[in-house]
Amino acid sequence: MTTRVWDYLPEYEAERHDILDAVETVFTSGRLVLGASVRGFEEEFAAYHGVGHCVGVDNGTNAIKLGLQALDVGPGDEVITVSNTAAPTVVAIDATGATPVFVDVRADDFLMDTAHVADAITERTRCLVPVHLYGQCVDMAPLRELADRHGLAVLEDCAQAHGARQGEILAGTSGDAAAFSFYPTKVLGAYGDGGAVITSDASVAGRLARLRYYGMEDRYYTLETPAHNSRLDEVQAEILRRKLTRLDTYIAGRRAVARRYADGLADTELALPRTAPGNDHVYYVYVVRHPRRDDIIERLKAYDIHLNISYPWPVHTMTGFAHLGYATGSLPVTEALAGEIFSLPMYPALPHDLQDKVIHALREVLSTL
């Protein structure tokens, strides 16, 4: 059996009745756009996080973009983030007209190195965007202190960290707002695209609601700043409502897979994921590190195991962002990681026999390097 990093079919088989019932609920509701399912999901997702507001949007990229715009980020501003992230984080910043500014990450847990952020702040800095990468949280306390001292906004990128905690604090609840993706692979994934922004600020939530709906206060009434259609789909919202009740179960399943990997690979040369002090990791992906990464991935194909790299090209090295002027070596940790990290299969319904297959194959490949 071909083994890949993600497969939704086992989960769908287990939850098929509920997923199809969600579709039926929407199709028989009499309202297919911005109806009871979107409203219900927004209320329930906000309640899960203990915040006042959630605004559903069409995808995670627009969640970041609209979140920034609702925080008054735009042309001429600078936004500090990391290059070791999925490109949409930076694409969304660029789409506002702001300039992305990168700081390096830590070598042990791959998260934003907050010690570098102060030096990156200029008079044009408007917002900090920490990326809660791979399933665990950036250290938010120093970022919040910096933001408060310099009058900056904080938008948390939580696309990979649904349900992750730092101590008792949930990812997404330390900033002024937080953006989520519900792409199918996510810890809380839809059956298509989806996203949301949460906030405790009613004025930010109001701007978000207008920005996702052409800039309209109400139907057919356009504000001074026109926007686009970025609405969360009603069917996806109803599916997400059902799946939200199982989020903690999904997280427990991911942690169980991570424990099996940790036990099975502990005495190998792989650098296994490190959980930062105080963090509760939800293992969106299980990222390991080895200097001969490419050889390992190629040899695993003989076992019909096909793995991903998250991420092989740091954003600052991509042609589309060459204009930012980051030379090779400017983010040394990020660049080193890009040549060594790769992701093992990770999803809650990953069968034990496939986990064992991956562990056995990795041990064999590593023994021949």
mmCIF file of C-alpha atoms in Angstrom:
data_model
loop_
_atom_site.group_PDB
_atom_site.id
_atom_site.type_symbol
_atom_site.label_atom_id
_atom_site.label_comp_id
_atom_site.label_asym_id
_atom_site.label_seq_id
_atom_site.Cartn_x
_atom_site.Cartn_y
_atom_site.Cartn_z
ATOM 1 C CA MET A 1 0.000 0.000 0.000
ATOM 2 C CA THR A 2 1.293 3.438 -0.962
ATOM 3 C CA THR A 3 2.049 5.495 2.134
ATOM 4 C CA ARG A 4 1.737 9.277 1.941
ATOM 5 C CA VAL A 5 1.924 12.035 4.523
ATOM 6 C CA TRP A 6 -1.846 12.541 4.594
ATOM 7 C CA ASP A 7 -5.031 10.704 3.616
ATOM 8 C CA TYR A 8 -8.580 11.810 4.437
ATOM 9 C CA LEU A 9 -10.325 8.597 3.375
ATOM 10 C CA PRO A 10 -9.991 6.690 6.702
ATOM 11 C CA GLU A 11 -11.470 9.652 8.548
ATOM 12 C CA TYR A 12 -14.256 10.004 6.002
ATOM 13 C CA GLU A 13 -15.137 6.343 6.336
ATOM 14 C CA ALA A 14 -15.469 6.757 10.101
ATOM 15 C CA GLU A 15 -17.414 10.036 9.915
ATOM 16 C CA ARG A 16 -19.278 9.566 6.633
ATOM 17 C CA HIS A 17 -22.782 9.648 8.100
ATOM 18 C CA ASP A 18 -22.156 12.894 9.977
ATOM 19 C CA ILE A 19 -20.448 14.582 7.017
ATOM 20 C CA LEU A 20 -23.275 13.715 4.634
ATOM 21 C CA ASP A 21 -25.832 14.771 7.241
ATOM 22 C CA ALA A 22 -24.072 18.142 7.415
ATOM 23 C CA VAL A 23 -24.482 18.531 3.649
ATOM 24 C CA GLU A 24 -28.142 17.555 3.882
ATOM 25 C CA THR A 25 -28.670 20.043 6.701
ATOM 26 C CA VAL A 26 -27.452 22.898 4.517
ATOM 27 C CA PHE A 27 -29.191 21.789 1.336
ATOM 28 C CA THR A 28 -32.563 21.589 3.083
ATOM 29 C CA SER A 29 -32.122 24.787 5.099
ATOM 30 C CA GLY A 30 -33.345 27.207 2.452
ATOM 31 C CA ARG A 31 -30.178 29.340 2.829
ATOM 32 C CA LEU A 32 -26.960 28.467 0.981
ATOM 33 C CA VAL A 33 -24.785 31.531 1.670
ATOM 34 C CA LEU A 34 -23.987 33.123 5.062
ATOM 35 C CA GLY A 35 -26.758 31.261 6.800
ATOM 36 C CA ALA A 36 -27.216 29.463 10.098
ATOM 37 C CA SER A 37 -24.243 27.151 9.599
ATOM 38 C CA VAL A 38 -21.718 29.959 9.173
ATOM 39 C CA ARG A 39 -23.203 31.871 12.105
ATOM 40 C CA GLY A 40 -23.242 28.745 14.250
ATOM 41 C CA PHE A 41 -19.661 27.838 13.445
ATOM 42 C CA GLU A 42 -18.457 31.381 14.103
ATOM 43 C CA GLU A 43 -20.119 31.386 17.518
ATOM 44 C CA GLU A 44 -18.813 27.948 18.436
ATOM 45 C CA PHE A 45 -15.253 28.541 17.217
ATOM 46 C CA ALA A 46 -15.112 31.840 19.121
ATOM 47 C CA ALA A 47 -16.435 30.090 22.236
ATOM 48 C CA TYR A 48 -13.821 27.321 21.919
ATOM 49 C CA HIS A 49 -11.139 30.004 22.104
ATOM 50 C CA GLY A 50 -12.849 32.124 24.725
ATOM 51 C CA VAL A 51 -12.929 35.217 22.493
ATOM 52 C CA GLY A 52 -15.796 37.446 21.526
ATOM 53 C CA HIS A 53 -15.804 37.192 17.746
ATOM 54 C CA CYS A 54 -15.067 34.896 14.811
ATOM 55 C CA VAL A 55 -15.512 35.829 11.148
ATOM 56 C CA GLY A 56 -15.478 32.969 8.653
ATOM 57 C CA VAL A 57 -13.752 33.508 5.313
ATOM 58 C CA ASP A 58 -13.038 31.486 2.208
ATOM 59 C CA ASN A 59 -9.470 30.314 2.929
ATOM 60 C CA GLY A 60 -6.504 30.725 5.242
ATOM 61 C CA THR A 61 -4.618 33.083 2.936
ATOM 62 C CA ASN A 62 -7.478 35.558 2.956
ATOM 63 C CA ALA A 63 -7.831 35.093 6.698
ATOM 64 C CA ILE A 64 -4.334 36.558 7.058
ATOM 65 C CA LYS A 65 -4.852 39.239 4.405
ATOM 66 C CA LEU A 66 -8.210 40.427 5.750
ATOM 67 C CA GLY A 67 -6.968 40.152 9.322
ATOM 68 C CA LEU A 68 -4.104 42.486 8.478
ATOM 69 C CA GLN A 69 -6.383 44.918 6.685
ATOM 70 C CA ALA A 70 -8.806 44.927 9.612
ATOM 71 C CA LEU A 71 -5.823 45.875 11.803
ATOM 72 C CA ASP A 72 -5.142 48.828 9.448
ATOM 73 C CA VAL A 73 -2.085 47.308 7.763
ATOM 74 C CA GLY A 74 -1.564 48.511 4.212
ATOM 75 C CA PRO A 75 0.807 50.063 1.663
ATOM 76 C CA GLY A 76 3.936 51.576 3.170
ATOM 77 C CA ASP A 77 3.789 49.413 6.301
ATOM 78 C CA GLU A 78 6.185 46.660 7.295
ATOM 79 C CA VAL A 79 5.107 43.335 8.781
ATOM 80 C CA ILE A 80 7.613 41.156 10.650
ATOM 81 C CA THR A 81 7.308 37.404 10.193
ATOM 82 C CA VAL A 82 9.420 34.352 9.261
ATOM 83 C CA SER A 83 10.581 32.829 5.989
ATOM 84 C CA ASN A 84 10.315 29.246 7.270
ATOM 85 C CA THR A 85 6.576 29.066 6.634
ATOM 86 C CA ALA A 86 4.111 28.188 3.910
ATOM 87 C CA ALA A 87 4.270 30.836 1.198
ATOM 88 C CA PRO A 88 0.641 31.984 1.766
ATOM 89 C CA THR A 89 1.693 33.695 5.009
ATOM 90 C CA VAL A 90 3.901 36.056 3.027
ATOM 91 C CA VAL A 91 1.668 36.206 -0.055
ATOM 92 C CA ALA A 92 -1.105 37.533 2.176
ATOM 93 C CA ILE A 93 1.162 40.238 3.634
ATOM 94 C CA ASP A 94 2.231 41.247 0.144
ATOM 95 C CA ALA A 95 -1.408 41.387 -1.002
ATOM 96 C CA THR A 96 -2.130 44.178 1.487
ATOM 97 C CA GLY A 97 0.605 46.303 -0.077
ATOM 98 C CA ALA A 98 2.768 45.980 3.040
ATOM 99 C CA THR A 99 6.386 44.783 2.972
ATOM 100 C CA PRO A 100 7.288 41.462 4.630
ATOM 101 C CA VAL A 101 10.325 41.644 6.925
ATOM 102 C CA PHE A 102 11.879 38.331 7.953
ATOM 103 C CA VAL A 103 13.572 37.201 11.134
ATOM 104 C CA ASP A 104 15.279 33.846 11.571
ATOM 105 C CA VAL A 105 13.935 30.816 13.427
ATOM 106 C CA ARG A 106 15.346 28.689 16.219
ATOM 107 C CA ALA A 107 17.335 25.602 15.261
ATOM 108 C CA ASP A 108 15.784 23.302 17.854
ATOM 109 C CA ASP A 109 12.043 23.836 17.349
ATOM 110 C CA PHE A 110 11.995 25.812 14.053
ATOM 111 C CA LEU A 111 9.815 28.581 15.539
ATOM 112 C CA MET A 112 10.302 32.351 15.209
ATOM 113 C CA ASP A 113 13.375 33.443 17.156
ATOM 114 C CA THR A 114 11.763 36.253 19.129
ATOM 115 C CA ALA A 115 15.189 37.510 20.234
ATOM 116 C CA HIS A 116 15.679 38.929 16.711
ATOM 117 C CA VAL A 117 12.387 40.794 16.446
ATOM 118 C CA ALA A 118 13.353 43.984 18.282
ATOM 119 C CA ASP A 119 16.232 44.620 15.874
ATOM 120 C CA ALA A 120 13.859 44.262 12.896
ATOM 121 C CA ILE A 121 11.441 46.952 14.089
ATOM 122 C CA THR A 122 11.589 50.256 12.199
ATOM 123 C CA GLU A 123 9.417 53.351 12.082
ATOM 124 C CA ARG A 124 7.414 51.652 9.315
ATOM 125 C CA THR A 125 6.677 48.476 11.288
ATOM 126 C CA ARG A 126 2.947 48.084 11.819
ATOM 127 C CA CYS A 127 2.348 44.444 12.725
ATOM 128 C CA LEU A 128 4.004 41.243 13.959
ATOM 129 C CA VAL A 129 2.878 37.921 12.442
ATOM 130 C CA PRO A 130 4.200 34.973 14.469
ATOM 131 C CA VAL A 131 3.630 31.635 12.731
ATOM 132 C CA HIS A 132 2.661 28.830 15.101
ATOM 133 C CA LEU A 133 4.494 26.297 12.975
ATOM 134 C CA TYR A 134 3.955 22.536 12.605
ATOM 135 C CA GLY A 135 1.569 22.417 15.572
ATOM 136 C CA GLN A 136 3.106 24.422 18.411
ATOM 137 C CA CYS A 137 3.189 28.013 19.587
ATOM 138 C CA VAL A 138 5.745 30.764 19.215
ATOM 139 C CA ASP A 139 6.716 32.283 22.573
ATOM 140 C CA MET A 140 4.125 35.048 22.671
ATOM 141 C CA ALA A 141 5.062 36.871 25.886
ATOM 142 C CA PRO A 142 8.084 38.760 24.464
ATOM 143 C CA LEU A 143 6.201 39.546 21.256
ATOM 144 C CA ARG A 144 3.250 40.944 23.157
ATOM 145 C CA GLU A 145 5.602 43.076 25.250
ATOM 146 C CA LEU A 146 7.367 44.400 22.145
ATOM 147 C CA ALA A 147 4.072 45.119 20.408
ATOM 148 C CA ASP A 148 2.688 47.003 23.374
ATOM 149 C CA ARG A 149 5.890 49.008 23.806
ATOM 150 C CA HIS A 150 6.050 50.030 20.136
ATOM 151 C CA GLY A 151 2.322 50.356 19.465
ATOM 152 C CA LEU A 152 2.217 47.436 17.036
ATOM 153 C CA ALA A 153 -0.576 45.048 16.142
ATOM 154 C CA VAL A 154 -0.141 41.259 16.469
ATOM 155 C CA LEU A 155 -1.836 38.852 14.076
ATOM 156 C CA GLU A 156 -1.182 35.206 14.924
ATOM 157 C CA ASP A 157 -0.918 32.758 12.005
ATOM 158 C CA CYS A 158 -2.641 29.697 13.482
ATOM 159 C CA ALA A 159 -3.094 27.743 10.246
ATOM 160 C CA GLN A 160 -1.065 24.853 11.670
ATOM 161 C CA ALA A 161 -1.953 25.104 15.355
ATOM 162 C CA HIS A 162 -5.660 24.516 15.982
ATOM 163 C CA GLY A 163 -5.980 23.641 19.668
ATOM 164 C CA ALA A 164 -2.280 24.112 20.482
ATOM 165 C CA ARG A 165 -1.498 25.679 23.834
ATOM 166 C CA GLN A 166 1.291 27.562 25.536
ATOM 167 C CA GLY A 167 0.665 26.842 29.172
ATOM 168 C CA GLU A 168 -3.055 27.469 29.580
ATOM 169 C CA ILE A 169 -3.192 29.913 26.664
ATOM 170 C CA LEU A 170 -4.691 28.690 23.392
ATOM 171 C CA ALA A 171 -2.973 29.566 20.128
ATOM 172 C CA GLY A 172 -4.728 32.578 18.678
ATOM 173 C CA THR A 173 -5.706 34.277 21.916
ATOM 174 C CA SER A 174 -2.592 36.357 22.685
ATOM 175 C CA GLY A 175 -2.686 38.678 19.686
ATOM 176 C CA ASP A 176 -5.075 41.347 18.498
ATOM 177 C CA ALA A 177 -6.459 38.820 16.040
ATOM 178 C CA ALA A 178 -5.590 35.351 14.736
ATOM 179 C CA ALA A 179 -5.968 33.750 11.322
ATOM 180 C CA PHE A 180 -6.892 30.103 10.772
ATOM 181 C CA SER A 181 -6.984 27.844 7.732
ATOM 182 C CA PHE A 182 -9.357 24.896 7.431
ATOM 183 C CA TYR A 183 -7.690 23.374 4.376
ATOM 184 C CA PRO A 184 -8.445 19.624 4.461
ATOM 185 C CA THR A 185 -5.015 18.612 5.799
ATOM 186 C CA LYS A 186 -5.268 20.849 8.864
ATOM 187 C CA VAL A 187 -5.804 19.684 12.431
ATOM 188 C CA LEU A 188 -9.351 21.004 11.981
ATOM 189 C CA GLY A 189 -9.901 20.524 8.269
ATOM 190 C CA ALA A 190 -12.909 21.079 6.024
ATOM 191 C CA TYR A 191 -13.792 19.099 2.887
ATOM 192 C CA GLY A 192 -12.575 21.973 0.752
ATOM 193 C CA ASP A 193 -11.200 25.429 1.462
ATOM 194 C CA GLY A 194 -12.117 27.569 4.438
ATOM 195 C CA GLY A 195 -10.668 30.025 6.932
ATOM 196 C CA ALA A 196 -11.527 32.296 9.839
ATOM 197 C CA VAL A 197 -10.238 35.170 11.927
ATOM 198 C CA ILE A 198 -10.884 35.389 15.657
ATOM 199 C CA THR A 199 -10.604 38.511 17.801
ATOM 200 C CA SER A 200 -11.871 40.030 21.015
ATOM 201 C CA ASP A 201 -12.107 43.473 19.397
ATOM 202 C CA ALA A 202 -15.633 44.222 18.152
ATOM 203 C CA SER A 203 -14.431 46.959 15.790
ATOM 204 C CA VAL A 204 -11.903 44.606 14.170
ATOM 205 C CA ALA A 205 -14.617 41.971 13.806
ATOM 206 C CA GLY A 206 -16.921 44.515 12.183
ATOM 207 C CA ARG A 207 -14.273 45.473 9.651
ATOM 208 C CA LEU A 208 -13.629 41.810 8.920
ATOM 209 C CA ALA A 209 -17.303 41.125 8.299
ATOM 210 C CA ARG A 210 -17.396 43.975 5.766
ATOM 211 C CA LEU A 211 -14.104 43.041 4.118
ATOM 212 C CA ARG A 212 -15.292 39.487 3.417
ATOM 213 C CA TYR A 213 -18.488 40.820 1.784
ATOM 214 C CA TYR A 214 -17.408 43.324 -0.884
ATOM 215 C CA GLY A 215 -16.930 46.021 1.756
ATOM 216 C CA MET A 216 -20.688 46.161 2.344
ATOM 217 C CA GLU A 217 -22.364 47.054 5.596
ATOM 218 C CA ASP A 218 -25.515 45.404 4.286
ATOM 219 C CA ARG A 219 -26.664 43.907 0.993
ATOM 220 C CA TYR A 220 -26.114 46.237 -1.963
ATOM 221 C CA TYR A 221 -24.695 49.053 0.166
ATOM 222 C CA THR A 222 -20.994 49.572 -0.589
ATOM 223 C CA LEU A 223 -18.681 51.409 1.794
ATOM 224 C CA GLU A 224 -15.964 53.828 0.805
ATOM 225 C CA THR A 225 -13.405 50.998 0.579
ATOM 226 C CA PRO A 226 -14.604 48.243 -1.775
ATOM 227 C CA ALA A 227 -13.450 44.699 -1.025
ATOM 228 C CA HIS A 228 -13.886 41.242 -2.533
ATOM 229 C CA ASN A 229 -16.073 38.221 -1.923
ATOM 230 C CA SER A 230 -14.291 36.127 0.719
ATOM 231 C CA ARG A 231 -17.209 34.356 2.406
ATOM 232 C CA LEU A 232 -16.948 31.010 4.181
ATOM 233 C CA ASP A 233 -19.058 28.429 2.341
ATOM 234 C CA GLU A 234 -22.160 27.301 4.215
ATOM 235 C CA VAL A 235 -21.537 23.583 3.585
ATOM 236 C CA GLN A 236 -17.955 23.788 4.812
ATOM 237 C CA ALA A 237 -19.100 25.707 7.881
ATOM 238 C CA GLU A 238 -21.613 23.011 8.797
ATOM 239 C CA ILE A 239 -18.987 20.279 8.352
ATOM 240 C CA LEU A 240 -16.593 22.285 10.515
ATOM 241 C CA ARG A 241 -19.254 22.642 13.219
ATOM 242 C CA ARG A 242 -19.494 18.862 13.438
ATOM 243 C CA LYS A 243 -15.732 18.360 13.349
ATOM 244 C CA LEU A 244 -15.076 21.055 15.956
ATOM 245 C CA THR A 245 -16.765 18.824 18.542
ATOM 246 C CA ARG A 246 -14.098 16.204 17.734
ATOM 247 C CA LEU A 247 -11.086 18.544 17.615
ATOM 248 C CA ASP A 248 -9.664 17.383 20.936
ATOM 249 C CA THR A 249 -10.038 13.768 19.785
ATOM 250 C CA TYR A 250 -8.150 14.547 16.573
ATOM 251 C CA ILE A 251 -5.376 16.145 18.615
ATOM 252 C CA ALA A 252 -5.155 13.099 20.901
ATOM 253 C CA GLY A 253 -4.850 10.884 17.826
ATOM 254 C CA ARG A 254 -2.030 12.971 16.394
ATOM 255 C CA ARG A 255 -0.173 12.872 19.691
ATOM 256 C CA ALA A 256 -0.525 9.097 19.797
ATOM 257 C CA VAL A 257 1.054 8.814 16.337
ATOM 258 C CA ALA A 258 3.852 11.168 17.452
ATOM 259 C CA ARG A 259 4.550 8.996 20.511
ATOM 260 C CA ARG A 260 4.867 5.877 18.340
ATOM 261 C CA TYR A 261 7.331 7.666 16.075
ATOM 262 C CA ALA A 262 9.287 8.974 19.040
ATOM 263 C CA ASP A 263 9.512 5.504 20.580
ATOM 264 C CA GLY A 264 10.343 3.766 17.306
ATOM 265 C CA LEU A 265 12.974 6.260 16.118
ATOM 266 C CA ALA A 266 14.492 7.430 19.402
ATOM 267 C CA ASP A 267 17.848 5.688 18.929
ATOM 268 C CA THR A 268 18.351 6.727 15.286
ATOM 269 C CA GLU A 269 20.302 9.620 13.793
ATOM 270 C CA LEU A 270 17.126 11.527 12.982
ATOM 271 C CA ALA A 271 16.566 14.754 14.884
ATOM 272 C CA LEU A 272 12.999 14.307 16.114
ATOM 273 C CA PRO A 273 10.551 17.148 16.859
ATOM 274 C CA ARG A 274 11.270 19.125 19.998
ATOM 275 C CA THR A 275 8.430 20.640 21.962
ATOM 276 C CA ALA A 276 9.308 24.079 23.305
ATOM 277 C CA PRO A 277 9.037 24.478 27.099
ATOM 278 C CA GLY A 278 5.454 25.072 28.183
ATOM 279 C CA ASN A 279 3.977 24.101 24.822
ATOM 280 C CA ASP A 280 1.351 21.476 24.070
ATOM 281 C CA HIS A 281 2.166 20.264 20.546
ATOM 282 C CA VAL A 282 -0.726 19.191 18.294
ATOM 283 C CA TYR A 283 1.507 17.758 15.515
ATOM 284 C CA TYR A 284 -0.073 19.205 12.406
ATOM 285 C CA VAL A 285 2.976 17.683 10.743
ATOM 286 C CA TYR A 286 5.733 15.521 12.216
ATOM 287 C CA VAL A 287 8.930 17.161 10.993
ATOM 288 C CA VAL A 288 12.287 15.421 11.418
ATOM 289 C CA ARG A 289 15.762 16.506 10.395
ATOM 290 C CA HIS A 290 18.763 14.767 8.816
ATOM 291 C CA PRO A 291 21.702 16.103 6.745
ATOM 292 C CA ARG A 292 21.075 13.424 4.095
ATOM 293 C CA ARG A 293 17.378 14.175 3.802
ATOM 294 C CA ASP A 294 17.200 13.894 0.014
ATOM 295 C CA ASP A 295 18.869 10.457 -0.007
ATOM 296 C CA ILE A 296 16.461 9.220 2.661
ATOM 297 C CA ILE A 297 13.370 10.419 0.821
ATOM 298 C CA GLU A 298 14.562 8.871 -2.440
ATOM 299 C CA ARG A 299 15.354 5.500 -0.846
ATOM 300 C CA LEU A 300 11.992 5.374 0.926
ATOM 301 C CA LYS A 301 10.265 5.337 -2.466
ATOM 302 C CA ALA A 302 11.437 1.734 -2.832
ATOM 303 C CA TYR A 303 9.177 0.968 0.154
ATOM 304 C CA ASP A 304 6.313 2.852 -1.557
ATOM 305 C CA ILE A 305 6.593 5.622 1.034
ATOM 306 C CA HIS A 306 6.324 9.135 -0.412
ATOM 307 C CA LEU A 307 7.096 12.027 1.913
ATOM 308 C CA ASN A 308 6.800 15.819 1.855
ATOM 309 C CA ILE A 309 9.160 18.619 2.837
ATOM 310 C CA SER A 310 7.726 21.506 4.858
ATOM 311 C CA TYR A 311 9.396 23.600 3.437
ATOM 312 C CA PRO A 312 12.195 23.061 0.895
ATOM 313 C CA TRP A 313 12.366 26.676 -0.308
ATOM 314 C CA PRO A 314 12.357 29.478 2.260
ATOM 315 C CA VAL A 315 10.084 32.267 1.099
ATOM 316 C CA HIS A 316 12.903 34.832 0.972
ATOM 317 C CA THR A 317 14.707 32.671 -1.628
ATOM 318 C CA MET A 318 11.709 32.494 -3.990
ATOM 319 C CA THR A 319 11.884 34.438 -7.253
ATOM 320 C CA GLY A 320 8.643 36.250 -6.507
ATOM 321 C CA PHE A 321 10.180 37.817 -3.409
ATOM 322 C CA ALA A 322 13.648 38.514 -4.799
ATOM 323 C CA HIS A 323 12.804 42.224 -4.754
ATOM 324 C CA LEU A 324 12.964 42.165 -0.949
ATOM 325 C CA GLY A 325 16.738 41.849 -1.275
ATOM 326 C CA TYR A 326 17.542 39.000 1.121
ATOM 327 C CA ALA A 327 20.906 37.532 0.134
ATOM 328 C CA THR A 328 21.870 33.911 0.592
ATOM 329 C CA GLY A 329 23.026 33.500 4.178
ATOM 330 C CA SER A 330 20.837 36.293 5.542
ATOM 331 C CA LEU A 331 18.674 33.803 7.473
ATOM 332 C CA PRO A 332 21.188 31.031 8.185
ATOM 333 C CA VAL A 333 19.068 28.777 10.397
ATOM 334 C CA THR A 334 16.100 28.928 8.044
ATOM 335 C CA GLU A 335 18.313 28.141 5.058
ATOM 336 C CA ALA A 336 20.028 25.229 6.816
ATOM 337 C CA LEU A 337 16.708 23.701 7.829
ATOM 338 C CA ALA A 338 15.414 23.851 4.271
ATOM 339 C CA GLY A 339 18.027 21.321 3.198
ATOM 340 C CA GLU A 340 17.454 18.859 6.043
ATOM 341 C CA ILE A 341 13.839 18.767 7.253
ATOM 342 C CA PHE A 342 11.091 16.433 6.028
ATOM 343 C CA SER A 343 7.680 15.294 7.213
ATOM 344 C CA LEU A 344 6.559 11.789 8.171
ATOM 345 C CA PRO A 345 2.960 10.654 7.601
ATOM 346 C CA MET A 346 0.707 12.293 10.193
ATOM 347 C CA TYR A 347 -3.052 12.202 10.619
ATOM 348 C CA PRO A 348 -5.230 10.865 13.455
ATOM 349 C CA ALA A 349 -6.546 7.865 11.512
ATOM 350 C CA LEU A 350 -3.077 6.731 10.371
ATOM 351 C CA PRO A 351 -3.216 2.941 10.876
ATOM 352 C CA HIS A 352 -0.693 1.319 13.220
ATOM 353 C CA ASP A 353 0.581 -0.953 10.462
ATOM 354 C CA LEU A 354 1.462 2.046 8.283
ATOM 355 C CA GLN A 355 3.171 3.765 11.206
ATOM 356 C CA ASP A 356 5.199 0.600 11.784
ATOM 357 C CA LYS A 357 5.982 0.398 8.074
ATOM 358 C CA VAL A 358 7.396 3.935 8.120
ATOM 359 C CA ILE A 359 9.433 3.288 11.275
ATOM 360 C CA HIS A 360 10.836 0.004 9.939
ATOM 361 C CA ALA A 361 11.688 1.472 6.532
ATOM 362 C CA LEU A 362 13.366 4.521 8.057
ATOM 363 C CA ARG A 363 15.467 2.376 10.362
ATOM 364 C CA GLU A 364 16.583 0.217 7.417
ATOM 365 C CA VAL A 365 17.405 3.211 5.221
ATOM 366 C CA LEU A 366 19.296 4.995 8.002
ATOM 367 C CA SER A 367 21.356 1.888 8.703
ATOM 368 C CA THR A 368 22.635 1.908 5.091
ATOM 369 C CA LEU A 369 23.614 5.565 4.835
#
